[in-house]
Short mmCIF file of C-alpha atoms and ligand atoms in Angstrom, two decimals:
data_model
loop_
_atom_site.label_atom_id
_atom_site.label_comp_id
_atom_site.label_asym_id
_atom_site.label_seq_id
_atom_site.Cartn_x
_atom_site.Cartn_y
_atom_site.Cartn_z
CA MET J 293 12.19 -39.72 4.04
CA GLN J 294 8.51 -38.75 4.28
CA VAL J 295 6.97 -37.59 0.98
CA SER J 296 4.02 -35.22 1.28
CA ARG J 297 2.01 -36.13 -1.82
CA GLY J 298 0.61 -33.00 -3.43
CA LEU J 299 2.46 -30.99 -0.73
CA GLU J 300 -0.69 -31.38 1.37
CA ASP J 301 -0.45 -29.35 4.59
CA VAL J 302 3.12 -28.21 3.80
CA ILE J 303 3.52 -24.58 4.94
CA ILE J 304 5.66 -22.74 2.37
CA LYS J 305 5.34 -19.18 3.70
CA THR J 306 3.62 -17.05 6.27
CA THR J 307 1.02 -14.61 5.02
CA SER J 308 -0.94 -11.61 6.22
CA LEU J 309 -3.04 -11.64 3.06
CA THR J 310 -5.64 -14.39 3.21
CA PHE J 311 -7.07 -16.46 6.04
CA ILE J 312 -9.08 -19.61 5.32
CA ASP J 313 -10.89 -21.78 7.84
CA GLY J 314 -11.71 -24.81 5.70
CA GLU J 315 -13.80 -26.49 8.40
CA LYS J 316 -16.04 -23.50 9.11
CA GLY J 317 -16.06 -22.09 5.55
CA ILE J 318 -14.49 -18.74 6.43
CA LEU J 319 -12.44 -16.62 4.01
CA ARG J 320 -10.90 -13.27 4.94
CA TYR J 321 -8.58 -10.89 3.11
CA ARG J 322 -6.35 -9.04 5.59
CA GLY J 323 -8.92 -9.72 8.32
CA TYR J 324 -12.02 -8.67 6.36
CA ASP J 325 -14.70 -11.32 5.78
CA ILE J 326 -15.36 -12.07 2.11
CA ASN J 327 -19.08 -11.35 2.64
CA ASP J 328 -18.31 -7.85 3.95
CA LEU J 329 -15.93 -7.24 1.05
CA MET J 330 -18.88 -7.55 -1.33
CA ASN J 331 -19.48 -3.91 -0.28
CA ALA J 332 -15.98 -2.90 -1.44
CA SER J 333 -14.92 -2.23 -5.02
CA TYR J 334 -12.17 -4.32 -6.63
CA GLU J 335 -9.93 -1.22 -6.55
CA GLU J 336 -10.42 -0.94 -2.78
CA VAL J 337 -9.44 -4.61 -2.49
CA ILE J 338 -6.41 -3.99 -4.73
CA TYR J 339 -5.26 -1.34 -2.25
CA LEU J 340 -6.12 -3.56 0.72
CA MET J 341 -4.09 -6.49 -0.60
CA LEU J 342 -1.06 -4.53 -1.76
CA TYR J 343 -0.85 -1.85 0.95
CA GLY J 344 -2.40 -3.67 3.94
CA ASP J 345 -5.41 -1.45 4.75
CA LEU J 346 -8.59 -0.23 3.12
CA PRO J 347 -7.81 3.03 1.30
CA SER J 348 -8.93 6.55 2.11
CA ARG J 349 -10.63 8.38 -0.79
CA GLY J 350 -7.33 10.00 -1.75
CA GLU J 351 -5.42 6.71 -1.68
CA LEU J 352 -8.13 5.05 -3.77
CA GLU J 353 -7.96 7.82 -6.40
CA GLU J 354 -4.18 7.43 -6.56
CA VAL J 355 -4.45 3.68 -7.20
CA LYS J 356 -7.17 4.24 -9.81
CA SER J 357 -5.07 6.80 -11.62
CA ILE J 358 -2.00 4.50 -11.80
CA ILE J 359 -4.24 1.72 -13.18
CA ASN J 360 -5.96 4.05 -15.65
CA GLU J 361 -2.59 5.22 -16.97
CA SER J 362 -1.25 1.67 -17.33
CA TYR J 363 -3.75 -0.13 -19.58
CA ASP J 364 -1.53 0.31 -22.64
CA VAL J 365 0.65 -2.61 -23.77
CA PRO J 366 3.26 -2.52 -26.55
CA GLU J 367 1.87 -3.08 -30.03
CA SER J 368 4.21 -6.07 -30.39
CA VAL J 369 2.40 -7.80 -27.52
CA ILE J 370 -1.03 -7.13 -29.05
CA ASN J 371 0.33 -8.49 -32.34
CA VAL J 372 1.51 -11.64 -30.57
CA ILE J 373 -2.01 -12.24 -29.19
CA PHE J 374 -3.69 -11.63 -32.54
CA SER J 375 -1.17 -13.72 -34.48
CA LEU J 376 -2.03 -16.86 -32.53
CA GLY J 377 -5.28 -17.75 -34.25
CA ARG J 378 -8.88 -17.92 -33.14
CA SER J 379 -8.81 -21.58 -32.17
CA CYS J 380 -5.93 -21.17 -29.68
CA ASP J 381 -6.35 -21.89 -25.99
CA PRO J 382 -7.10 -18.59 -24.19
CA ILE J 383 -4.93 -19.19 -21.14
CA GLY J 384 -2.11 -20.31 -23.46
CA MET J 385 -2.64 -16.95 -25.22
CA MET J 386 -2.44 -15.11 -21.88
CA GLU J 387 0.76 -16.99 -21.00
CA THR J 388 2.23 -15.99 -24.36
CA ALA J 389 1.21 -12.35 -23.84
CA PHE J 390 2.66 -12.26 -20.32
CA GLY J 391 5.84 -13.98 -21.56
CA ALA J 392 6.08 -11.22 -24.18
CA LEU J 393 5.44 -8.53 -21.52
CA ALA J 394 8.19 -10.10 -19.38
CA SER J 395 10.64 -9.77 -22.23
CA VAL J 396 9.68 -6.10 -22.82
CA TYR J 397 9.53 -4.85 -19.21
CA ASN J 398 11.65 -7.30 -17.14
CA PRO J 399 11.46 -5.16 -13.96
CA ALA J 400 14.01 -5.83 -11.22
CA TRP J 401 12.68 -6.36 -7.68
CA ASP J 402 12.73 -3.04 -5.84
CA LYS J 403 10.85 -2.37 -2.57
CA GLU J 404 10.22 1.21 -3.66
CA ARG J 405 8.57 0.18 -6.91
CA ASP J 406 7.16 -3.36 -6.54
CA LYS J 407 3.61 -2.31 -5.60
CA GLU J 408 3.46 0.08 -8.55
CA THR J 409 4.73 -2.72 -10.81
CA ALA J 410 1.87 -4.88 -9.50
CA LEU J 411 -0.66 -2.12 -10.27
CA LYS J 412 0.70 -1.87 -13.81
CA ILE J 413 0.49 -5.65 -14.22
CA ILE J 414 -3.12 -5.61 -12.97
CA ALA J 415 -4.02 -2.93 -15.53
CA LYS J 416 -2.24 -4.75 -18.36
CA ALA J 417 -3.91 -8.02 -17.35
CA SER J 418 -7.24 -6.39 -18.26
CA THR J 419 -5.88 -5.39 -21.68
CA VAL J 420 -4.45 -8.86 -22.27
CA THR J 421 -7.63 -10.66 -21.14
CA CYS J 422 -10.05 -8.56 -23.20
CA ASN J 423 -7.81 -8.83 -26.27
CA VAL J 424 -7.58 -12.60 -25.95
CA MET J 425 -11.36 -12.61 -26.24
CA ARG J 426 -11.36 -10.03 -29.05
CA ALA J 427 -8.77 -12.05 -31.01
CA LYS J 428 -10.78 -15.25 -30.58
CA GLU J 429 -14.00 -13.48 -31.63
CA GLY J 430 -12.34 -12.00 -34.74
CA LEU J 431 -12.68 -8.40 -33.46
CA LYS J 432 -10.14 -5.58 -33.66
CA PRO J 433 -7.74 -4.93 -30.76
CA LYS J 434 -8.85 -2.50 -28.05
CA VAL J 435 -7.27 -0.97 -24.95
CA PRO J 436 -9.71 -0.65 -22.01
CA GLU J 437 -10.70 2.97 -21.52
CA PRO J 438 -10.64 4.40 -18.01
CA SER J 439 -14.13 4.60 -16.47
CA GLU J 440 -15.64 4.72 -12.98
CA SER J 441 -14.33 1.22 -12.36
CA TYR J 442 -11.87 -1.45 -13.46
CA ALA J 443 -14.78 -3.91 -13.76
CA LYS J 444 -16.74 -1.57 -16.05
CA SER J 445 -13.72 -0.84 -18.28
CA PHE J 446 -13.08 -4.57 -18.63
CA LEU J 447 -16.71 -5.36 -19.49
CA ARG J 448 -16.93 -2.54 -22.04
CA SER J 449 -13.73 -3.47 -23.83
CA SER J 450 -14.47 -7.22 -23.87
CA LEU J 451 -18.14 -7.21 -24.79
CA ASP J 452 -18.27 -4.04 -26.92
CA LYS J 453 -21.41 -2.84 -25.15
CA GLU J 454 -22.34 -0.60 -22.27
CA PRO J 455 -22.84 -2.85 -19.22
CA ASP J 456 -25.67 -2.00 -16.85
CA GLU J 457 -25.29 -1.37 -13.13
CA LEU J 458 -26.12 -4.94 -12.10
CA GLU J 459 -23.54 -6.40 -14.51
CA VAL J 460 -20.83 -4.00 -13.33
CA LYS J 461 -21.57 -4.80 -9.67
CA ALA J 462 -21.57 -8.55 -10.40
CA MET J 463 -18.23 -8.33 -12.25
CA ASP J 464 -16.76 -6.18 -9.48
CA ASN J 465 -17.87 -8.76 -6.87
CA SER J 466 -16.53 -11.63 -9.01
CA LEU J 467 -13.12 -9.97 -9.22
CA VAL J 468 -13.08 -9.65 -5.42
CA LEU J 469 -14.24 -13.26 -4.95
CA TYR J 470 -11.48 -14.69 -7.14
CA THR J 471 -8.79 -12.29 -5.81
CA ASP J 472 -6.84 -14.68 -3.61
CA HIS J 473 -6.94 -18.05 -2.00
CA GLU J 474 -3.68 -18.37 -0.07
CA VAL J 475 -1.26 -20.71 -1.91
CA PRO J 476 -3.09 -22.90 -4.46
CA ALA J 477 -1.11 -24.48 -7.32
CA SER J 478 -0.93 -21.31 -9.46
CA THR J 479 0.27 -19.05 -6.63
CA THR J 480 2.79 -21.70 -5.59
CA ALA J 481 4.09 -22.01 -9.18
CA GLY J 482 4.50 -18.22 -9.27
CA LEU J 483 6.17 -18.19 -5.85
CA VAL J 484 8.71 -20.80 -6.96
CA THR J 485 9.48 -18.48 -9.88
CA ALA J 486 9.62 -15.38 -7.64
CA SER J 487 12.02 -17.20 -5.31
CA THR J 488 14.60 -17.24 -8.12
CA LEU J 489 14.14 -13.43 -8.33
CA SER J 490 12.77 -13.75 -11.84
CA ASP J 491 10.69 -10.66 -12.74
CA MET J 492 7.04 -10.21 -11.70
CA TYR J 493 5.64 -10.64 -15.25
CA SER J 494 7.41 -14.02 -15.53
CA CYS J 495 5.98 -15.03 -12.14
CA VAL J 496 2.47 -14.28 -13.46
CA THR J 497 3.28 -16.33 -16.58
CA ALA J 498 4.23 -19.31 -14.39
CA ALA J 499 1.07 -18.90 -12.31
CA LEU J 500 -1.06 -18.81 -15.48
CA ALA J 501 0.49 -22.07 -16.68
CA ALA J 502 -0.54 -23.78 -13.44
CA LEU J 503 -4.00 -22.20 -13.42
CA LYS J 504 -4.77 -23.64 -16.87
CA GLY J 505 -5.37 -27.20 -15.67
CA PRO J 506 -8.90 -28.60 -15.15
CA LEU J 507 -8.21 -29.36 -11.48
CA HIS J 508 -7.62 -25.66 -10.81
CA GLY J 509 -8.82 -22.71 -12.91
CA GLY J 510 -10.40 -24.86 -15.60
CA ALA J 511 -13.06 -26.13 -13.22
CA ALA J 512 -15.62 -23.35 -13.88
CA GLU J 513 -15.67 -24.32 -17.53
CA GLY J 514 -15.91 -28.00 -16.57
CA ALA J 515 -18.78 -27.30 -14.17
CA PHE J 516 -20.70 -25.26 -16.75
CA ASN J 517 -20.23 -27.91 -19.46
CA GLN J 518 -21.83 -30.42 -17.08
CA PHE J 519 -24.97 -28.27 -16.86
CA VAL J 520 -25.10 -28.09 -20.67
CA ASP J 521 -24.56 -31.85 -20.87
CA ILE J 522 -27.34 -32.59 -18.35
CA GLY J 523 -29.78 -30.44 -20.33
CA SER J 524 -32.68 -30.17 -17.87
CA PRO J 525 -33.21 -30.24 -14.08
CA GLU J 526 -35.22 -33.51 -14.33
CA LYS J 527 -32.18 -35.35 -15.68
CA VAL J 528 -29.83 -34.40 -12.83
CA GLU J 529 -30.37 -37.47 -10.60
CA GLU J 530 -29.89 -39.98 -13.40
CA TRP J 531 -26.82 -38.10 -14.72
CA PHE J 532 -25.31 -37.94 -11.23
CA SER J 533 -25.82 -41.68 -10.59
CA ARG J 534 -24.18 -42.50 -13.92
CA LYS J 535 -21.15 -40.31 -13.09
CA MET J 536 -20.81 -41.97 -9.70
CA GLU J 537 -20.96 -45.45 -11.29
CA GLU J 538 -18.30 -44.39 -13.78
CA LYS J 539 -16.24 -43.06 -10.83
CA LYS J 540 -16.13 -39.62 -12.47
CA ARG J 541 -15.58 -36.40 -10.54
CA ILE J 542 -18.22 -33.70 -10.36
CA MET J 543 -16.54 -30.52 -11.55
CA GLY J 544 -17.04 -27.58 -9.21
CA PHE J 545 -17.25 -29.94 -6.22
CA GLY J 546 -14.57 -30.64 -3.64
CA HIS J 547 -11.66 -28.61 -2.34
CA ARG J 548 -8.30 -29.36 -0.77
CA VAL J 549 -8.94 -26.84 2.02
CA TYR J 550 -12.74 -26.46 2.38
CA LYS J 551 -14.43 -29.38 4.04
CA THR J 552 -17.72 -27.50 3.99
CA TYR J 553 -19.59 -25.25 1.53
CA ASP J 554 -17.12 -22.76 -0.01
CA PRO J 555 -18.22 -19.27 1.16
CA ARG J 556 -17.47 -17.89 -2.32
CA ALA J 557 -19.82 -20.45 -3.90
CA LYS J 558 -22.69 -19.14 -1.74
CA ILE J 559 -22.12 -15.61 -3.02
CA PHE J 560 -21.63 -16.73 -6.63
CA LYS J 561 -24.90 -18.65 -6.32
CA ARG J 562 -26.78 -15.46 -5.38
CA LEU J 563 -25.11 -13.44 -8.16
CA ALA J 564 -25.74 -16.17 -10.76
CA GLU J 565 -29.37 -16.47 -9.71
CA SER J 566 -30.00 -12.77 -10.14
CA LEU J 567 -28.27 -12.34 -13.54
CA SER J 568 -29.32 -15.68 -15.06
CA SER J 569 -32.98 -14.71 -14.67
CA ARG J 570 -32.47 -12.42 -17.70
CA LYS J 571 -31.54 -15.15 -20.17
CA PRO J 572 -33.72 -18.30 -20.67
CA GLU J 573 -30.84 -20.79 -21.21
CA ALA J 574 -28.88 -19.31 -18.31
CA LYS J 575 -31.98 -19.66 -16.12
CA THR J 576 -32.20 -23.35 -17.07
CA TYR J 577 -28.50 -23.86 -16.31
CA PHE J 578 -29.02 -22.23 -12.93
CA LYS J 579 -31.90 -24.60 -12.14
CA ILE J 580 -29.79 -27.59 -13.21
CA ALA J 581 -26.88 -26.37 -11.07
CA SER J 582 -29.12 -25.86 -8.02
CA LYS J 583 -30.50 -29.39 -8.40
CA LEU J 584 -27.00 -30.84 -8.85
CA ASP J 585 -25.88 -28.88 -5.80
CA GLU J 586 -28.75 -30.51 -3.81
CA VAL J 587 -28.16 -34.04 -5.15
CA GLY J 588 -24.38 -33.72 -4.78
CA GLU J 589 -24.67 -32.50 -1.22
CA LYS J 590 -26.92 -35.46 -0.34
CA HIS J 591 -24.43 -38.02 -1.69
CA LEU J 592 -21.02 -36.37 -1.36
CA SER J 593 -21.21 -34.45 1.91
CA GLU J 594 -20.16 -37.53 3.91
CA LYS J 595 -16.87 -37.29 1.97
CA LYS J 596 -16.86 -33.57 2.80
CA LEU J 597 -17.29 -32.63 -0.84
CA PHE J 598 -19.34 -29.47 -1.44
CA PRO J 599 -19.65 -26.90 -4.26
CA ASN J 600 -16.55 -24.76 -4.64
CA THR J 601 -16.11 -21.27 -6.10
CA ASP J 602 -16.19 -22.57 -9.68
CA PHE J 603 -19.57 -24.26 -9.42
CA TYR J 604 -21.83 -21.25 -10.11
CA SER J 605 -19.39 -18.62 -11.44
CA GLY J 606 -19.61 -19.83 -15.05
CA ILE J 607 -23.38 -19.30 -15.11
CA LEU J 608 -22.82 -15.72 -13.99
CA PHE J 609 -20.19 -14.99 -16.67
CA TYR J 610 -22.34 -16.71 -19.31
CA SER J 611 -25.31 -14.54 -18.27
CA MET J 612 -23.17 -11.43 -18.84
CA GLY J 613 -22.43 -12.57 -22.40
CA PHE J 614 -19.01 -14.21 -22.00
CA PRO J 615 -18.21 -17.34 -23.99
CA VAL J 616 -17.36 -20.43 -21.93
CA TYR J 617 -13.66 -20.25 -22.86
CA MET J 618 -13.42 -16.90 -21.03
CA PHE J 619 -14.26 -18.30 -17.57
CA THR J 620 -10.66 -19.24 -16.74
CA PRO J 621 -9.20 -16.00 -18.18
CA ILE J 622 -11.58 -13.98 -15.94
CA PHE J 623 -10.41 -16.05 -12.95
CA ALA J 624 -6.81 -15.27 -14.00
CA LEU J 625 -7.58 -11.58 -14.40
CA SER J 626 -8.84 -11.34 -10.85
CA ARG J 627 -6.19 -13.64 -9.33
CA THR J 628 -3.39 -11.49 -10.77
CA LEU J 629 -3.91 -9.34 -7.67
CA GLY J 630 -3.54 -12.29 -5.28
CA TRP J 631 -0.54 -13.62 -7.18
CA THR J 632 1.36 -10.32 -7.23
CA SER J 633 0.51 -9.64 -3.55
CA HIS J 634 1.97 -13.02 -2.56
CA PHE J 635 5.07 -12.55 -4.72
CA ILE J 636 5.76 -9.16 -3.12
CA GLU J 637 5.12 -10.50 0.40
CA TYR J 638 7.51 -13.40 -0.23
CA VAL J 639 10.32 -11.50 -1.96
CA GLU J 640 10.23 -8.47 0.32
CA GLU J 641 9.66 -10.16 3.67
CA GLN J 642 10.75 -13.78 3.63
CA HIS J 643 12.77 -14.42 0.53
CA ARG J 644 14.70 -17.63 0.11
CA LEU J 645 15.19 -19.75 -3.01
CA ILE J 646 12.52 -22.50 -3.08
CA ARG J 647 14.38 -25.71 -3.74
CA PRO J 648 12.75 -28.84 -2.30
CA ARG J 649 14.17 -32.36 -2.50
CA ALA J 650 13.00 -35.58 -4.13
CA ALA J 651 13.56 -38.95 -2.45
CA TYR J 652 15.51 -41.09 -4.94
CA VAL J 653 13.95 -44.55 -5.42
CA GLY J 654 15.56 -45.52 -8.76
CA ALA J 655 18.26 -48.04 -9.72
CA GLU J 656 21.48 -48.51 -7.71
CA LYS J 657 24.76 -47.55 -9.40
CA ARG J 658 25.01 -49.32 -12.77
CA GLU J 659 27.91 -49.93 -15.18
CA PHE J 660 27.67 -47.78 -18.32
CA VAL J 661 27.60 -49.86 -21.55
CA PRO J 662 28.55 -47.96 -24.75
CA LEU J 663 25.86 -47.93 -27.48
CA GLU J 664 27.75 -50.32 -29.81
CA LYS J 665 28.00 -52.94 -27.06
CA ARG J 666 24.33 -52.85 -26.02
CA SER J 667 22.25 -55.77 -27.26
N1 CMC O 982 -16.36 -35.49 -7.34
C1 CMC O 982 -16.41 -36.75 -6.84
N2 CMC O 982 -15.49 -37.22 -5.99
C2 CMC O 982 -14.50 -36.41 -5.62
C3 CMC O 982 -14.39 -35.10 -6.10
C4 CMC O 982 -15.39 -34.64 -6.99
N3 CMC O 982 -15.35 -33.41 -7.51
N4 CMC O 982 -13.31 -34.50 -5.58
C5 CMC O 982 -12.73 -35.42 -4.79
N5 CMC O 982 -13.45 -36.57 -4.81
C6 CMC O 982 -13.18 -37.78 -4.05
C7 CMC O 982 -12.00 -38.54 -4.65
O1 CMC O 982 -12.42 -39.45 -5.63
C8 CMC O 982 -11.43 -39.19 -3.42
O2 CMC O 982 -12.26 -40.28 -3.11
P1 CMC O 982 -11.62 -41.65 -2.49
O3 CMC O 982 -11.00 -41.21 -1.19
O4 CMC O 982 -12.79 -42.55 -2.34
O5 CMC O 982 -10.61 -42.11 -3.49
C9 CMC O 982 -11.64 -38.16 -2.31
O6 CMC O 982 -12.75 -37.36 -2.76
C10 CMC O 982 -10.43 -37.25 -2.09
O7 CMC O 982 -10.00 -36.76 -3.36
P2 CMC O 982 -8.58 -36.12 -3.60
O8 CMC O 982 -8.33 -36.07 -5.08
O9 CMC O 982 -7.55 -36.77 -2.75
O10 CMC O 982 -8.79 -34.67 -3.05
P3 CMC O 982 -7.85 -33.43 -3.35
O11 CMC O 982 -7.85 -32.60 -2.13
O12 CMC O 982 -6.53 -33.86 -3.88
O13 CMC O 982 -8.61 -32.73 -4.55
C11 CMC O 982 -9.75 -31.26 -5.94
C12 CMC O 982 -9.17 -31.48 -4.55
C13 CMC O 982 -10.29 -29.83 -6.04
C14 CMC O 982 -8.65 -31.43 -7.00
C15 CMC O 982 -10.87 -32.29 -6.20
O14 CMC O 982 -11.91 -32.14 -5.26
C16 CMC O 982 -11.43 -32.22 -7.61
O15 CMC O 982 -10.88 -32.83 -8.52
N6 CMC O 982 -12.57 -31.45 -7.80
C17 CMC O 982 -13.11 -31.27 -9.13
C18 CMC O 982 -12.37 -30.16 -9.83
C19 CMC O 982 -12.68 -28.81 -9.25
O16 CMC O 982 -13.82 -28.47 -9.03
N7 CMC O 982 -11.62 -28.00 -9.04
C20 CMC O 982 -11.75 -26.65 -8.54
C21 CMC O 982 -11.13 -26.50 -7.21
S1 CMC O 982 -11.58 -24.97 -6.41
C22 CMC O 982 -10.95 -23.73 -7.36
C23 CMC O 982 -9.48 -23.68 -7.41
O17 CMC O 982 -8.82 -23.72 -6.36
O18 CMC O 982 -8.98 -23.58 -8.53
#
């Protein structure tokens, strides 16, 4: 029996959602290039992913109004988040909140209602994410208030300040950039859960658990901490050589699918450059990252290792005023759209219980010896 370690190149579903060409560095959602989608709002992309096409004005307003009416979460769920303590892991807090939401709502799969359930989950994800930050910062709970955009409502409720146009646009773009990436570990974990016909909130909880790891969603935090650790652009080369000698991985580099520069990283680089110029430390981190990008490319490109989406995104979020621990929650917030779109596509169009096999390589049949007779 052939074991595919890490399920590399195993096709677990067909999809009309996301196309990736890892050799050429192309990413498209439903046929639209990620660069072109920087001109679309996150709400337009929500409609695109869930309903298949870009929305008309009327369709967009309808989606916005469902989201705006769905930010509320039961008080018990807010209490769960705030009871966890300020030192708790933020994705663990999101998992707990989504687990609690699953126990309250527990929606059955229903073709007529699944997309609306996804819209409600996307709205509540904003409430959960901003309250995870508020709980950790010792602030009072808040429900995002409807505004011109989902991105703006999230920024306002998380940071307790009025974001400017550039910040709103950068957050909107970030949400689009992190929306979906076919079937990485988190989406796959959620799909396994969806295949049992567990409810959509539980599927998001499973996806969050997989996203938490440093090899997946935790990489933006890991990448940013490297820039802090390096301290100045002049120290990059020496730091890099030391890491290579120690056989350490460079966080924010490498990808299972991209064997070239991740197209999202190019866009995040531009966004991070523009917002980091407003904050001296962020500007320094951007310079360090650019130098590490250059040095890394020189030494790692022969192994086809290039910056991935998490390399520059942390600098952008830091420039907006987010603490480092919020980088993965923001990734999760955005990816909730990709996750729910994949769950719906799988359950509605190609459902079958996911139940792989393991090749047994353990002991042959052995005689059982009762405890009192074992030496
Ligand atoms: N720095 C240095 N060497 C690396 C790195 C890295 N970041 N990533 C892979 N390699 C080397 C690895 O040591 C191995 O070398 P060798 O063949 O000599 O043993 C070779 O490249 C292949 O590594 P692999 O672990 O088999 O590759 P993979 O496809 O299983 O891993 C990855 C993909 C993303 C887990 C890995 O590149 C990595 O650990 N990167 C750092 C963490 C990171 O940035 N993760 C974010 C991924 S993108 C966002 C997301 O999808 O969540």
